[in-house]
Each structure stands twice: as C-alpha cells, then as structure tokens.
CSV table of C-alpha atoms and ligand atoms in Angstrom, one decimal:
chain,number,residue,atom,x,y,z
A,1,MET,CA,87.3,96.1,90.0
A,2,GLY,CA,89.3,93.4,88.4
A,3,TYR,CA,92.9,92.6,87.8
A,4,LYS,CA,95.0,95.7,88.0
A,5,GLN,CA,94.5,97.0,84.5
A,6,LEU,CA,97.8,98.0,83.0
A,7,ALA,CA,98.1,99.2,79.5
A,8,ILE,CA,101.4,97.4,79.0
A,9,ILE,CA,101.5,94.5,76.6
A,10,LEU,CA,104.9,92.9,76.1
A,11,GLN,CA,104.8,92.4,72.4
A,12,GLY,CA,107.8,90.1,72.1
A,13,PHE,CA,107.0,87.9,75.1
A,14,ASN,CA,107.0,84.3,74.2
A,15,GLY,CA,107.7,82.6,77.5
A,16,SER,CA,105.9,79.6,78.9
A,17,ASN,CA,105.6,80.7,82.5
A,18,TYR,CA,103.2,83.3,83.9
A,19,ILE,CA,104.9,84.6,87.0
A,20,TYR,CA,108.4,86.0,87.1
A,21,LYS,CA,110.8,87.9,89.4
A,22,LEU,CA,112.1,91.0,87.6
A,23,SER,CA,115.8,91.7,87.7
A,24,PHE,CA,118.2,94.2,86.3
A,25,SER,CA,121.3,92.5,87.7
A,26,LYS,CA,122.8,89.3,86.4
A,27,GLU,CA,124.1,88.5,89.8
A,28,LEU,CA,120.7,88.9,91.5
A,29,ALA,CA,119.0,87.1,88.6
A,30,ASP,CA,121.2,84.1,89.3
A,31,GLN,CA,120.3,84.2,93.0
A,32,TYR,CA,116.6,84.2,92.1
A,33,ILE,CA,117.0,81.2,89.8
A,34,SER,CA,118.9,79.4,92.6
A,35,ALA,CA,115.9,80.1,94.9
A,36,ASP,CA,113.6,78.5,92.3
A,37,PHE,CA,112.1,81.7,90.8
A,38,ASN,CA,111.4,82.1,87.1
A,39,THR,CA,113.3,85.3,86.3
A,40,PHE,CA,112.7,88.1,83.9
A,41,TYR,CA,116.2,89.6,83.4
A,42,VAL,CA,116.5,93.0,81.7
A,43,ALA,CA,119.7,94.4,80.3
A,44,ASP,CA,120.2,96.9,77.4
A,45,SER,CA,116.6,96.9,76.3
A,46,GLN,CA,116.7,93.1,76.0
A,47,ALA,CA,114.6,90.8,78.2
A,48,THR,CA,115.9,87.3,78.9
A,49,LEU,CA,113.6,84.8,80.5
A,50,LEU,CA,115.4,82.4,82.8
A,51,PRO,CA,115.9,79.5,83.1
A,52,GLU,CA,113.9,79.2,79.8
A,53,ASN,CA,116.7,81.1,78.2
A,54,ILE,CA,114.4,83.0,75.8
A,55,SER,CA,115.3,86.6,74.8
A,56,PHE,CA,113.3,89.4,73.1
A,57,SER,CA,113.6,93.1,72.6
A,58,LEU,CA,111.7,95.6,74.7
A,59,SER,CA,110.3,98.9,73.4
A,60,GLU,CA,111.1,102.1,75.3
A,61,GLU,CA,107.6,102.1,76.8
A,62,GLU,CA,107.9,98.5,78.0
A,63,LEU,CA,111.4,99.2,79.4
A,64,ASN,CA,110.3,102.3,81.3
A,65,TYR,CA,107.3,100.5,82.8
A,66,LEU,CA,109.6,97.6,84.0
A,67,ILE,CA,112.1,100.1,85.4
A,68,SER,CA,109.2,101.8,87.4
A,69,LEU,CA,108.5,98.5,89.1
A,70,GLY,CA,112.1,98.1,90.3
A,71,GLU,CA,114.4,95.2,91.1
A,72,ASN,CA,112.8,92.2,92.6
A,73,ALA,CA,109.3,93.0,91.5
A,74,CYS,CA,106.8,90.2,90.8
A,75,ILE,CA,105.1,90.3,87.4
A,76,GLU,CA,102.2,88.1,86.3
A,77,ILE,CA,101.9,87.8,82.5
A,78,ASN,CA,98.7,86.7,80.8
A,79,ASN,CA,98.6,86.6,77.0
A,80,LYS,CA,101.6,88.9,76.8
A,81,LYS,CA,99.8,91.4,79.1
A,82,ILE,CA,101.1,92.3,82.5
A,83,ALA,CA,98.0,91.3,84.4
A,84,SER,CA,99.4,92.2,87.8
A,85,SER,CA,102.6,93.4,89.3
A,86,PHE,CA,104.0,93.8,92.8
A,87,GLY,CA,106.9,96.2,93.4
A,88,MET,CA,108.3,98.9,95.5
A,89,THR,CA,105.4,101.2,94.9
A,90,ASN,CA,102.3,102.0,97.0
A,91,ASP,CA,99.7,100.7,94.5
A,92,ASN,CA,100.1,97.0,94.7
A,93,THR,CA,96.8,95.1,94.6
A,94,LEU,CA,96.1,91.5,95.5
A,95,TYR,CA,92.8,90.7,93.8
A,96,ILE,CA,90.9,87.8,95.3
A,97,THR,CA,87.6,87.3,93.5
A,98,ASP,CA,84.8,89.0,91.6
A,99,LYS,CA,82.2,87.4,93.8
A,100,CYS,CA,80.4,89.1,96.7
A,101,ASN,CA,77.6,88.2,99.2
A,102,SER,CA,76.1,91.7,98.7
A,103,ASN,CA,75.1,93.3,95.5
A,104,CYS,CA,75.3,97.0,96.0
A,105,ILE,CA,73.0,99.0,93.8
A,106,MET,CA,75.8,101.4,92.9
A,107,CYS,CA,78.6,98.9,92.6
A,108,PRO,CA,80.8,99.5,89.5
A,109,MET,CA,80.7,95.7,88.9
A,110,ALA,CA,77.7,94.2,87.2
A,111,GLU,CA,75.5,91.7,89.1
A,112,PRO,CA,76.4,88.6,87.0
A,113,ALA,CA,80.1,89.1,87.9
A,114,ARG,CA,79.2,89.4,91.6
A,115,ARG,CA,77.3,86.2,91.4
A,116,ASP,CA,79.2,84.0,89.0
A,117,GLY,CA,82.5,85.8,88.5
A,118,HIS,CA,86.1,84.7,88.6
A,119,THR,CA,88.0,83.7,91.7
A,120,VAL,CA,91.8,83.7,91.3
A,121,PRO,CA,92.8,80.0,91.8
A,122,PHE,CA,94.5,79.5,95.1
A,123,GLU,CA,97.7,78.0,93.6
A,124,ILE,CA,98.1,81.3,91.7
A,125,GLN,CA,97.5,83.4,94.8
A,126,ASP,CA,100.1,81.3,96.7
A,127,GLU,CA,102.7,81.8,93.9
A,128,LEU,CA,102.0,85.5,93.6
A,129,ILE,CA,102.7,85.9,97.3
A,130,ARG,CA,105.8,83.8,97.1
A,131,TYR,CA,107.1,85.9,94.3
A,132,MET,CA,106.3,89.3,95.9
A,133,PRO,CA,109.2,91.2,97.3
A,134,CYS,CA,109.4,91.7,101.0
A,135,ARG,CA,108.5,95.0,102.6
A,136,MET,CA,106.6,96.5,99.8
A,137,GLU,CA,105.4,100.0,100.7
A,138,HIS,CA,101.7,99.0,100.6
A,139,LEU,CA,99.4,96.2,99.5
A,140,THR,CA,95.6,96.5,99.0
A,141,ILE,CA,93.6,93.2,99.2
A,142,THR,CA,90.3,93.5,97.4
A,143,GLY,CA,87.5,91.8,95.4
A,144,GLY,CA,84.5,91.3,95.3
A,145,GLU,CA,84.3,90.3,98.9
A,146,PRO,CA,87.7,88.7,99.8
A,147,PHE,CA,86.1,86.6,102.6
A,148,ILE,CA,83.9,84.8,100.1
A,149,ILE,CA,86.8,82.3,99.8
A,150,LYS,CA,86.3,81.4,103.4
A,151,GLU,CA,89.2,79.9,105.4
A,152,LYS,CA,91.7,80.4,102.5
A,153,ILE,CA,91.8,84.1,103.3
A,154,PHE,CA,93.3,83.3,106.7
A,155,ASP,CA,96.0,81.3,105.0
A,156,ILE,CA,96.7,84.2,102.5
A,157,LEU,CA,97.0,86.7,105.4
A,158,LYS,CA,99.3,84.4,107.3
A,159,GLN,CA,101.6,84.0,104.2
A,160,LEU,CA,101.7,87.8,103.9
A,161,LYS,CA,102.5,88.2,107.6
A,162,ASP,CA,105.1,85.5,107.8
A,163,GLY,CA,106.8,86.6,104.6
A,164,ASN,CA,106.8,90.3,105.8
A,165,LYS,CA,105.5,91.2,102.4
A,166,ALA,CA,104.3,94.8,103.0
A,167,GLN,CA,104.8,97.7,105.4
A,168,SER,CA,101.1,98.6,105.4
A,169,TYR,CA,97.9,97.0,104.2
A,170,LEU,CA,94.3,97.9,103.2
A,171,LEU,CA,91.7,95.2,103.0
A,172,LEU,CA,88.4,96.2,101.4
A,173,SER,CA,85.4,94.1,102.7
A,174,ASN,CA,81.7,94.7,103.2
A,175,GLY,CA,82.5,93.7,106.9
A,176,ARG,CA,79.6,91.4,107.3
A,177,VAL,CA,81.8,88.4,108.0
A,178,PHE,CA,83.2,90.1,111.1
A,179,SER,CA,79.8,89.9,112.9
A,180,SER,CA,81.0,86.3,113.6
A,181,HIS,CA,83.2,86.4,116.8
A,182,GLU,CA,84.9,83.2,115.5
A,183,TYR,CA,85.9,84.8,112.2
A,184,CYS,CA,87.1,87.9,114.1
A,185,ARG,CA,89.2,85.8,116.4
A,186,LYS,CA,90.8,83.8,113.6
A,187,PHE,CA,91.4,87.0,111.6
A,188,ALA,CA,93.2,88.6,114.6
A,189,GLU,CA,95.5,85.6,114.9
A,190,VAL,CA,96.9,85.9,111.4
A,191,VAL,CA,96.6,89.6,110.5
A,192,PRO,CA,99.9,91.4,109.6
A,193,GLU,CA,100.8,94.7,111.4
A,194,ASP,CA,99.7,98.1,110.2
A,195,PHE,CA,96.5,96.7,108.8
A,196,LEU,CA,93.5,98.9,107.8
A,197,VAL,CA,90.1,97.4,107.0
A,198,GLY,CA,87.9,99.6,104.7
A,199,ILE,CA,84.1,98.9,105.2
A,200,PRO,CA,81.2,100.6,103.4
A,201,LEU,CA,78.4,101.9,105.5
A,202,HIS,CA,75.5,103.4,103.4
A,203,ALA,CA,73.2,104.9,106.1
A,204,HIS,CA,72.4,104.9,109.8
A,205,VAL,CA,69.0,103.4,109.0
A,206,ALA,CA,69.0,99.7,108.5
A,207,GLU,CA,66.3,99.7,105.8
A,208,VAL,CA,68.3,102.3,103.7
A,209,HIS,CA,71.6,100.5,104.1
A,210,ASP,CA,70.0,97.1,103.2
A,211,THR,CA,68.2,98.7,100.2
A,212,ILE,CA,71.6,99.9,98.9
A,213,SER,CA,73.5,96.7,99.6
A,214,GLN,CA,70.5,94.6,98.3
A,215,ALA,CA,71.2,92.2,101.2
A,216,LYS,CA,68.7,91.9,103.9
A,217,GLY,CA,70.2,92.0,107.4
A,218,SER,CA,73.5,93.5,106.1
A,219,PHE,CA,73.3,96.7,108.2
A,220,LEU,CA,73.2,94.7,111.4
A,221,GLN,CA,76.0,92.4,110.3
A,222,THR,CA,78.3,95.3,109.0
A,223,THR,CA,77.8,97.4,112.2
A,224,ALA,CA,78.4,94.4,114.4
A,225,GLY,CA,81.4,93.6,112.3
A,226,ILE,CA,82.9,97.1,112.7
A,227,LYS,CA,82.3,96.9,116.5
A,228,ASN,CA,83.9,93.4,116.7
A,229,LEU,CA,86.9,94.5,114.6
A,230,LEU,CA,87.6,97.6,116.7
A,231,ALA,CA,87.3,95.4,119.9
A,232,THR,CA,90.2,93.2,118.7
A,233,LYS,CA,92.5,96.3,118.8
A,234,MET,CA,94.6,94.4,116.1
A,235,VAL,CA,93.5,96.5,113.1
A,236,SER,CA,92.3,100.0,112.2
A,237,VAL,CA,88.9,100.5,110.5
A,238,GLU,CA,87.9,103.1,108.0
A,239,ILE,CA,84.3,103.6,107.0
A,240,ARG,CA,83.6,104.2,103.4
A,241,ILE,CA,80.4,106.1,102.4
A,242,VAL,CA,79.6,106.1,98.7
A,243,VAL,CA,77.2,109.0,98.0
A,244,SER,CA,74.2,108.3,95.9
A,245,LYS,CA,70.6,109.7,95.5
A,246,LEU,CA,69.5,107.0,97.9
A,247,ASN,CA,71.7,108.0,100.9
A,248,ALA,CA,72.7,111.7,100.3
A,249,GLU,CA,70.0,113.1,102.6
A,250,TYR,CA,71.1,110.8,105.4
A,251,LEU,CA,74.7,111.8,105.5
A,252,PRO,CA,74.6,114.2,108.4
A,253,SER,CA,72.7,111.7,110.5
A,254,LEU,CA,75.1,109.0,109.5
A,255,ALA,CA,78.0,111.2,110.5
A,256,LYS,CA,76.4,111.6,114.0
A,257,TYR,CA,75.8,107.8,114.2
A,258,ILE,CA,79.5,107.1,113.4
A,259,CYS,CA,80.7,109.7,116.0
A,260,LYS,CA,78.4,108.1,118.7
A,261,ASN,CA,79.0,104.4,117.9
A,262,PHE,CA,82.5,104.2,116.4
A,263,PRO,CA,84.5,107.1,117.8
A,264,ASN,CA,87.7,105.0,117.5
A,265,ILE,CA,87.7,104.5,113.8
A,266,ASP,CA,90.7,105.5,111.8
A,267,SER,CA,88.8,107.7,109.3
A,268,VAL,CA,85.8,108.2,107.1
A,269,LYS,CA,86.2,108.3,103.3
A,270,ILE,CA,83.2,110.0,101.5
A,271,MET,CA,83.3,108.8,97.9
A,272,GLY,CA,81.8,109.7,94.5
A,273,MET,CA,80.4,106.8,92.4
A,274,GLU,CA,82.1,105.0,89.5
A,275,MET,CA,79.2,104.9,87.0
A,276,LEU,CA,79.8,101.4,85.6
A,277,GLY,CA,78.2,98.0,86.2
A,278,ASN,CA,75.3,98.1,88.6
A,279,ALA,CA,75.7,101.9,89.1
A,280,LEU,CA,75.1,102.4,85.3
A,281,VAL,CA,72.2,100.0,85.1
A,282,ASN,CA,70.6,101.7,88.1
A,283,SER,CA,71.6,105.2,87.2
A,284,ASP,CA,68.0,106.6,87.4
A,285,LYS,CA,67.9,105.4,91.1
A,286,VAL,CA,71.4,106.3,92.2
A,287,TRP,CA,72.8,109.2,90.2
A,288,ILE,CA,72.9,112.5,92.0
A,289,PRO,CA,74.5,115.7,90.6
A,290,TYR,CA,77.8,116.3,92.4
A,291,GLU,CA,76.8,119.9,93.4
A,292,GLU,CA,73.8,118.4,95.2
A,293,ALA,CA,75.8,115.6,96.7
A,294,PHE,CA,78.3,118.0,98.1
A,295,GLU,CA,75.6,120.1,99.7
A,296,ASN,CA,74.7,117.0,101.8
A,297,MET,CA,78.3,116.0,102.4
A,298,ARG,CA,79.4,119.4,103.8
A,299,PRO,CA,77.4,119.2,107.1
A,300,ALA,CA,78.4,115.5,107.5
A,301,ILE,CA,82.1,116.4,107.1
A,302,ASP,CA,81.8,119.2,109.6
A,303,ILE,CA,80.2,116.9,112.2
A,304,LEU,CA,83.0,114.3,111.8
A,305,VAL,CA,85.7,117.0,111.9
A,306,GLU,CA,84.2,118.6,115.0
A,307,ASN,CA,84.4,115.1,116.7
A,308,ALA,CA,88.0,114.7,115.8
A,309,ILE,CA,87.4,112.0,113.1
A,310,ASP,CA,89.6,112.2,110.0
A,311,VAL,CA,87.7,112.6,106.8
A,312,ALA,CA,88.7,112.5,103.2
A,313,ILE,CA,86.7,113.1,100.0
A,314,TYR,CA,87.4,110.6,97.2
A,315,ASN,CA,86.6,110.8,93.5
A,316,PHE,CA,85.2,114.4,93.5
A,317,PRO,CA,86.8,116.9,91.1
A,318,LEU,CA,87.8,120.1,92.9
A,319,CYS,CA,85.2,122.3,91.1
A,320,PHE,CA,82.4,120.4,92.8
A,321,VAL,CA,83.8,121.0,96.3
A,322,ASP,CA,83.9,124.2,98.2
A,323,ARG,CA,87.4,125.6,98.4
A,324,PRO,CA,87.8,125.2,102.3
A,325,TYR,CA,87.4,121.5,101.8
A,326,TRP,CA,90.0,121.1,99.0
A,327,ASN,CA,92.6,120.0,101.4
A,328,ILE,CA,90.7,116.8,102.2
A,329,CYS,CA,90.1,115.9,98.5
A,330,ALA,CA,92.4,112.9,97.7
A,331,HIS,CA,93.9,111.9,94.4
A,332,SER,CA,91.9,108.7,94.8
A,333,ILE,CA,91.3,107.5,91.2
A,334,THR,CA,93.7,104.9,89.8
A,335,GLU,CA,95.7,106.6,87.1
A,336,HIS,CA,94.4,104.6,84.1
A,337,LYS,CA,90.8,105.4,85.1
A,338,ILE,CA,91.2,109.2,85.4
A,339,LYS,CA,89.3,111.4,83.0
A,340,TYR,CA,89.2,115.2,82.5
A,341,ALA,CA,86.7,117.1,80.4
A,342,ASP,CA,87.8,119.1,77.4
A,343,ALA,CA,87.1,122.3,79.4
A,344,CYS,CA,89.6,121.2,82.1
A,345,SER,CA,92.4,122.2,79.8
A,346,THR,CA,91.8,125.8,80.8
A,347,CYS,CA,91.6,125.1,84.5
A,348,LYS,CA,94.4,126.4,86.6
A,349,GLU,CA,93.9,123.8,89.3
A,350,LYS,CA,94.1,120.8,86.9
A,351,ASN,CA,97.3,119.5,88.6
A,352,ALA,CA,95.8,119.7,92.0
A,353,CYS,CA,92.5,118.1,90.9
A,354,GLY,CA,92.1,114.3,90.9
A,355,GLY,CA,89.7,114.3,87.9
A,356,MET,CA,86.8,112.0,87.5
A,357,PHE,CA,86.3,108.3,86.8
A,358,THR,CA,86.1,107.1,83.2
A,359,GLY,CA,82.4,106.2,83.1
A,360,THR,CA,81.3,108.9,85.5
A,361,ASP,CA,82.8,111.6,83.1
A,362,ARG,CA,79.7,111.3,80.9
A,363,TYR,CA,77.6,112.6,83.8
A,364,LEU,CA,80.0,115.3,84.9
A,365,ALA,CA,81.9,116.6,81.8
A,366,ASN,CA,79.2,119.2,80.9
A,367,SER,CA,79.0,120.6,84.4
A,368,VAL,CA,82.8,121.1,85.3
A,369,LYS,CA,83.6,124.7,86.1
A,370,PRO,CA,87.3,125.4,85.2
A,371,ILE,CA,89.0,127.5,87.8
A,372,LEU,CA,90.5,130.5,86.0
B,1,SF4,S1,87.5,122.0,85.7
B,1,SF4,FE1,88.4,120.0,85.4
B,1,SF4,S2,90.5,120.1,86.2
B,1,SF4,FE2,89.4,121.9,87.0
B,1,SF4,S3,88.6,121.3,89.0
B,1,SF4,FE3,87.0,120.8,87.6
B,1,SF4,S4,87.3,118.7,86.9
B,1,SF4,FE4,89.2,119.4,87.9
C-alpha cells in the first residue's frame, strides 16, 4: 500500500501550502479561513487558494473529482498531485507508515520498503486530522504496521475520537502488539466507537503462520492479540486470510480453529493475493491458481457459515468462484487497481464482478471464463 493513489494532478496548482479545506461556498470558505484553515475555494471552474489569493483554472476532470469529495473535504497536495483526500465518502485512508515488524512472504509491498520505508511525519498526520471533516462515513487506518510508530498511534486515535472524525473505522494491523496487555489497555482507553480491527491469520499451525509472516513467534503474538482485543469488548475484530500455495491446504483446519477459539469475531475475509512486491518476488512459492485456491476455500467457508461466522471473499473474480458463493464476493479492490481481461468484455456478469488486481491480472487473464 502507499498514499491513496489518485490519478488527479491539478495542472494549474501553484500554491505554497500542502493541506487545504475544500469549499464551494464563499461564505463557508471565509469561515474556514477564520478558523485558521488554508482553503481551496472552487467557483465556476476556477480554484482560488486562500488566504494566499492565488487563482487557476480547473479542467472538467479536476472539477468533477473535487465535486465528488464534497464541501469541507481535506485535500493534501504533493507536487500538484492530490496525494490524499478525506471527504464524505467511505474510502478515506489515513496511511501511517511503510514499515512493518513482519515481512509477509506474499505482501504486495517489497521487503526494503517494509524495513526502511517512509513514515508520514507526525506534524503532517496531526494537520491531516485537524483538516478532516467531522463524521466522515468511514476511515481506514493502515500501513505497514500502524503500531510501529509506538505511543504516537494512541495520540492519533485520541485526536480522531475527540474530533468525532468518522462514523466507523477499520484499522489494519498484524495484531502482534495486542499480545501486550498494557498496549491493549491503552488502546481501549482512546479507541473511537464503531471500530473494527482487521488482523491476518495465515494458518492454525504456528510454524506455517510464522513461515508466511517471516517473523518467528508471530503466531503466538497474533493469536494472543486477537484474544486480548476481544476481551476488551471495545472493538470488533475481523480475521483476514490471504490464500497462497503455502496455506491453502490448511484453510478448513484454520476455519475450525477460528470457530473454536474466536467464536465472537465480527467476520472472516478470505482474500486473493495482490501479486506485487514480496508476492511477485516469491511467486514460485506463493502463487496458486485461483480454481485450486477456491477448492480449498469452499469447505472452510462452509465451516464458518455453519458456525454462524460471517464470511466474505475478497479479490476473486466471479468466474473463479462457484455460483452459490457469489453473494459473499465483495467488490474489494480499490477502483484504480481493478483490471479486467480482454475476454471480460463478453462476460454478462462484468458489472457484478469485482475484477482482479493490476499485477495479479498477468496470472489470471488467460484463465478467466466469461459468463455468457
Ligand atoms: S470473465 Fe471477467 S468479468 Fe466475467 S467473472 Fe471472470 S473476471 Fe469477472
């Protein structure tokens, strides 16, 4: 992952600030300026940066994109490009860091980024949160591993909670940090309401999980973390299973393990790989044809459903999934990463299908089976 990649470059932008409040009303723009916000005021295809008082024209594409974010959105601009935005949509992402204390063998980020990558400076994080509108529909907090920034993550969560920034949250974490009771206690003190933590669990066998995470002892930490988080009763937990050649055969046993040990989890997401970064480098170890992956997923899904645990399938095109399971296939791939094969143009279910990841398409494109 990285900054939310948006294909919008504001060609005429020549402002000197990097975070702005977006406004389509002069009256509201004046209020934002009084409240000490740099403001990006849009009227008649013209942008005016205030209080800098710099104006430039917007193309139709730029204008439509800004309109889609809505009044009061926060936009972060980096070299004319909208690097991140926070508005009244459900796809807002607060990116914390590239770094992670695991190094999953099928991670779409490459190992050097995990080790030495960028962490968003704290003063920028604080400004982004201050500029975010209140009560956004949803905010995802992600990395890397967000807890790699240690105590600062508690401060970020507290700012989000005190500012009533979103109506629901998803935090993606490898969960290892929650094996510490002290961290769990601090987290429970500051966590906003309606908060879901998504944690990957690769297998029910410690050795297999640790081989995939490439972090010795991570199975024990992650499973203790899930248990501790559930015990706080302050958040919901979803378990994420990324299916690879290394764990496919264990899926039914993992499903039984989850039913037995974590019956109170919110849901399980069974996910196809994004073949970039580590996943691409290790493709001979991790790649599994999707038909074969689904054969292993099906009994696991049945076990979870029979035990009243919600399941969803992420990142699998419909033609690799048996029809009775289509209703749990989510449109899970971020819009700018979705690919369809040429053959998909004849498929009558293309609108219902979530497509495949750019990167994974080179493995799947020749085996799609258009539904006619
Ligand atoms: S043929 Fe293409 S559009 Fe149709 S289900 Fe398969 S991947 Fe999706």
